[in-house]
Amino acid sequence: MINSLKTIGFFGSTLTSRYRTGLCSSFTVAARELGVNMVYFNFVGLVGDKNDQYGNYEHDLLDSIDFDQFDGIIFDGEGFTIAKTRDSVIEALRRATCPVISITSEVEGFINIKFEDAAGIRMLIEHFIDVHHYTRIGFMSGYLTHPDAQVRLAEFRAVMKERGLPEDGAGVFEGDFWFGKGEAAADYFLSLPERPEAIVCANDYMAISLCAALRKRGLKLPQDMPISGYDGTLEGKMHFPRLTTATRERMDIARRSLELLLKLCEDKDADRTIVIRPVPLFEQSCGCTRPDYDPQLEIFNIINENGDISHNLRLSESAILRLNMVDNVDKLKYAFDSNTSNFGEFDSFFLMINKDAHGRLSFDSDYEGPTGYFEPSIWIDKKEEHSVPEGGIRGNCMVPDNKSDEPQAYYIMSVHCLDSSFGYAVISMSGKDIFNEFYNLWVMNMAMTLDTLQKNDRINKLIERLKDQSIRDGMTGMLNRRGFYEHSNSAILSIKDKRTVCTMVIDMDGLKQINDAYGHYEGDRAIRCAASVITDCCINGEIAARAGGDEFYIFAPDYSQEMLDSFEQRLNELVKKSNESKKSYAELSLSIGATLCESDNRGNLEEFLKISDAKMYAQKHSKPNRRRR
């Protein structure tokens, strides 16, 4: 729970695209008016036209979301560019117990908004016929497999037929609902035996691209070719000439959707019907209003726009270079905090990293898998309004608690690299508007940085394991002779002033007899038993190793006679206990020689061991009925 207000989830894709930035702003404004929180889940989808490397794994985030945290959900299916992701979101939302409204596409089982797009297209066509008296009208459709394109083309044909005109008008061209087909459309319409008197486009983006292509071919707009769009985009309003269009009022969609969800919270049987009727905007591109053309102003606008893009690109280049230098999460936070001025002002940012059952984070190479718990690895809270909820960050409260009871808006994105899911990012912007595309770039690059940290961790641990194997005895797991000398000499070098050190040499009695009587398997088991006993005696910082065969070395860099006596007593007790347990056919017997002496950091380990070795042999030879080696 963010605060005491109701919370609405919004699931969509490409939220930084031109139409959807306005859609999100409208929902944020409406939510503030109605006193509810918004949590937007943004799926990036395709990067560029075809790259689905990032988008193909975004749906893994759905497994971490507890939908019970929402009082209602908005689904914007039209923006998804990867069908697999859209279908995964729909299936996940079917598990939600709260009402779900689909605002741009019809989904079985959801509350679907009815858009009277046919009425909007009809108004535009009839405007050209009745007001401007055109009869040769062309139509630029979206791609014909799209449901919206089918509705709008069918209505165009219906109106033309009703008016006694050719059903396909002056000609129908299949576009792409984007900017990519303007050139081809211009060539098509201008090559017709009878050029259209006007062209109706199925959305604003295609109309803008067609206008640009016609101008390149020397036509003046709207004098030589009146054009209309559809959807009422900001780009259409800023375009020269301003587009005649019909708009799905985003503010109307947002307000009425949220109002219905709030009603359903109180009354599950409330009327679930929402009908949005488009509003026509008769502007410059059809000739209804006179263009006020100022070429110099248009040039300045282009220069300013390109300047902003260029500046933001340079900032992104700097950020990517800084991210490439990151070798731990603390530096990742610093990189984010010092390079985040190019996607808009924000109030808070949190990077939530998956934790496994052992508390390991997802960029740890030993990470075993998600548990539904997350660690805030980056915490930027400019207003100091947030706190971690009791029980930590979990899928049922993905946004930290907020002290304010004012309506809040947060955006959540998956942080992953291919199939490695690291967690998610949460951001709240300072105003009503969403971030721009550069934030998407930030999130993707942070994911790649975490992937690099994971790979580096795996390599470093492999190096450590290989290094450890080179200084470990394979049979007992103790240090080998090389490891003993490395660790012990390092301990000697770290001695300041003088200190009492201790060396011990321990030898098994009668290993050869054990091998001869019971075989080498039993001999090896006896060696492992001796190693276990010696290791269990090392409780005061002793460095223990199997020097080879049946011989063991011990070095203690800070020791006393009392500690040595305690060691020998414990050694004898554990040997006795081992023999009583009958874990081995052979009886374990050990001889020990120990030396205590003063040493500084120039102490000679080899000399200390020689003294201890001599004492060990003296003890071995003094034992009655001693076994031969």
Steps between C-alpha positions, in 0.01 A plus 500: 500500500650836393281708733137512613367578149375247247759389243440435131744294292563591136653238269626621164791502259703772327365756746762748378358497146339823391136404550555315828693775675185709475287204607706448817495872579120497466466206738735665751300825492168314528634287786603810693155651447332183626746439786653166395854369447625378161763229450600468133671184372692590186610221264760625250414253222695524177813715504510661159290325239604138553721447806304295754799390710396707801124481456481121469573450870314795655198285583705316767427799726135392510594205723604747773181708498226442755193647328312520830689822574283678240142619538461506123709452186526680165626297203631680190550215254539704183851619586656152526742427218572139605194273491650250747540773763148634443349151529701430817374823657139415408530152652656644816227765532234229477622389844419840650200513732447873442323637187714545185417756230651464152521851354633442148416145391222252565597220739260225600425508871612862548285813505550641149465866405294545185653757265274631227790528254266434212304813594823703511614388155150563366506860629829570321391348168163675508680825582706472178186414299247741655717800591779490242297320228770246414397174334836343411626408847792264565547294816829407672426203725706346778630147448191303410541227762449757777142515638498884507611511137221262402233709677618829350533365145159334518341830605677687217358254249154516660483882479627508142242239398218686678590817309497320167878524458747219420534278809880535508478870417793629299712210633596317821863466615607268784725688742660408834341730762844663525740716299645230276267499197458870415729492196336190352153641566584828326628312195185287494248785519689725256531217246124435482332587166283746691680660790293519824355835594559416869641214709371364831766323710413242766725673755702819549846344468430373148345838411816681616726267301280541191506881532881495513521275192255716301693818586820335374319446170417868470140507625371778722282400791206527527460686169613212277395211725274529808577226755351379827634269769342325797569466877568868580867464592724775634713464186196574288432817696862614467527404133496759222234516379312396814319174429129466459429189706264333744619434850449231756510736796759343727383702798148367446632142479704542819236672708215267406711184541615598849151612601361160397769311694421704812128432457568127468697508825177610671246316284604196296171516309553856371447562127826402325433677169740768380446651154751753367384708206774677304502878461580647155763774472467686169832675458746625238579181306149480350483874427253595774740741669767711335861393561728762652825381355824622650786299348760650732304394808472146364877491446561622856271229635690232309835637618383510863357149480817361342709689755313339791536155344871557437555617859314202644693261277828642631376454857405140418844436351656632822271282711579186300873565535457542875293182524778310323729590792260370767633200693258501796147615585616806695668633187182423305307729735760774456488463121122531503493789746755704305375438143121522510415843367393393151167325559311755710480614861418222745420486872606145580670199344537150643683201353350185654719189463373142537613305808526123521425278800854556632482880473723510193420771244428416138832633366685255728615209284384255770144645495247214494174668398231749608304472823272800457723711725708793375793705628503878426848524345454861391287729717458861386223679688537874444200595716577236766141378486554125473574214737543125454176325596501261795618163375711656224433557132280224359286442194192604697642848569738575214514872578642620836253647748441874458442728800286734292130437445510700177439299178824350368610377156778243453643325194637146526722327243663158493878496541637197317755388244366229271363232736686630807240689704666731753191677635322822412541878504250747652495871420267788586521813288477854637211607277213334320708392200677169450875471437635491145673222304833569670369348823427176313860511381617549859304200627626274220860607557469446876376149425804436280726639773345260753551217251866600471531506881352149511741373235797666670392349832483157337848544351648631826351213698632252246845653531472482879388136481789412271739687726351327803534162330869570441560554872262232630555133566256305285451216748438696822401850389774646723767734369780319321870575554493791253188647659651462846813692409300775322263556792762462774763725341230761436407482870866542600541806274199664667655474850570838657778519758548154658252227578496143629438263212453124499580228248385140528584192302257209539566155358278193483637191670507177301336607174706239309368223725142619440556492123659154518232354726182660365592647162551855373128581511506457879831688515347794316202492735740516795674804346163675457411415859829651625438812289152539647629469855780754442264746328254478790781592739575824316278746686750784568603614153739213431600434137488124439612300197571151378866526403491168318457131575424461871654832611316818605630852570345769721601864544342743748611866466394609850519221761575409859598197708144486635357488149749231399412287804131538417568399139687183599235406755224546243701301244534203736130514593386505137735214405359293786143588401570406139640160598202431727258574216647208299485701177814324381639149526836645601567692818601864450822610671679834457841632603546876546793734532437867585718808535420838656739784420517877463490629143472823306407538133836354398441164670625187322210253471726222374721519809197494732369188324836321528493543879140375519578208269785387724271517806234300316747219423622503858142443619440231238809304603414529867167321459497138626410233243498766234389396153748522218443770241 
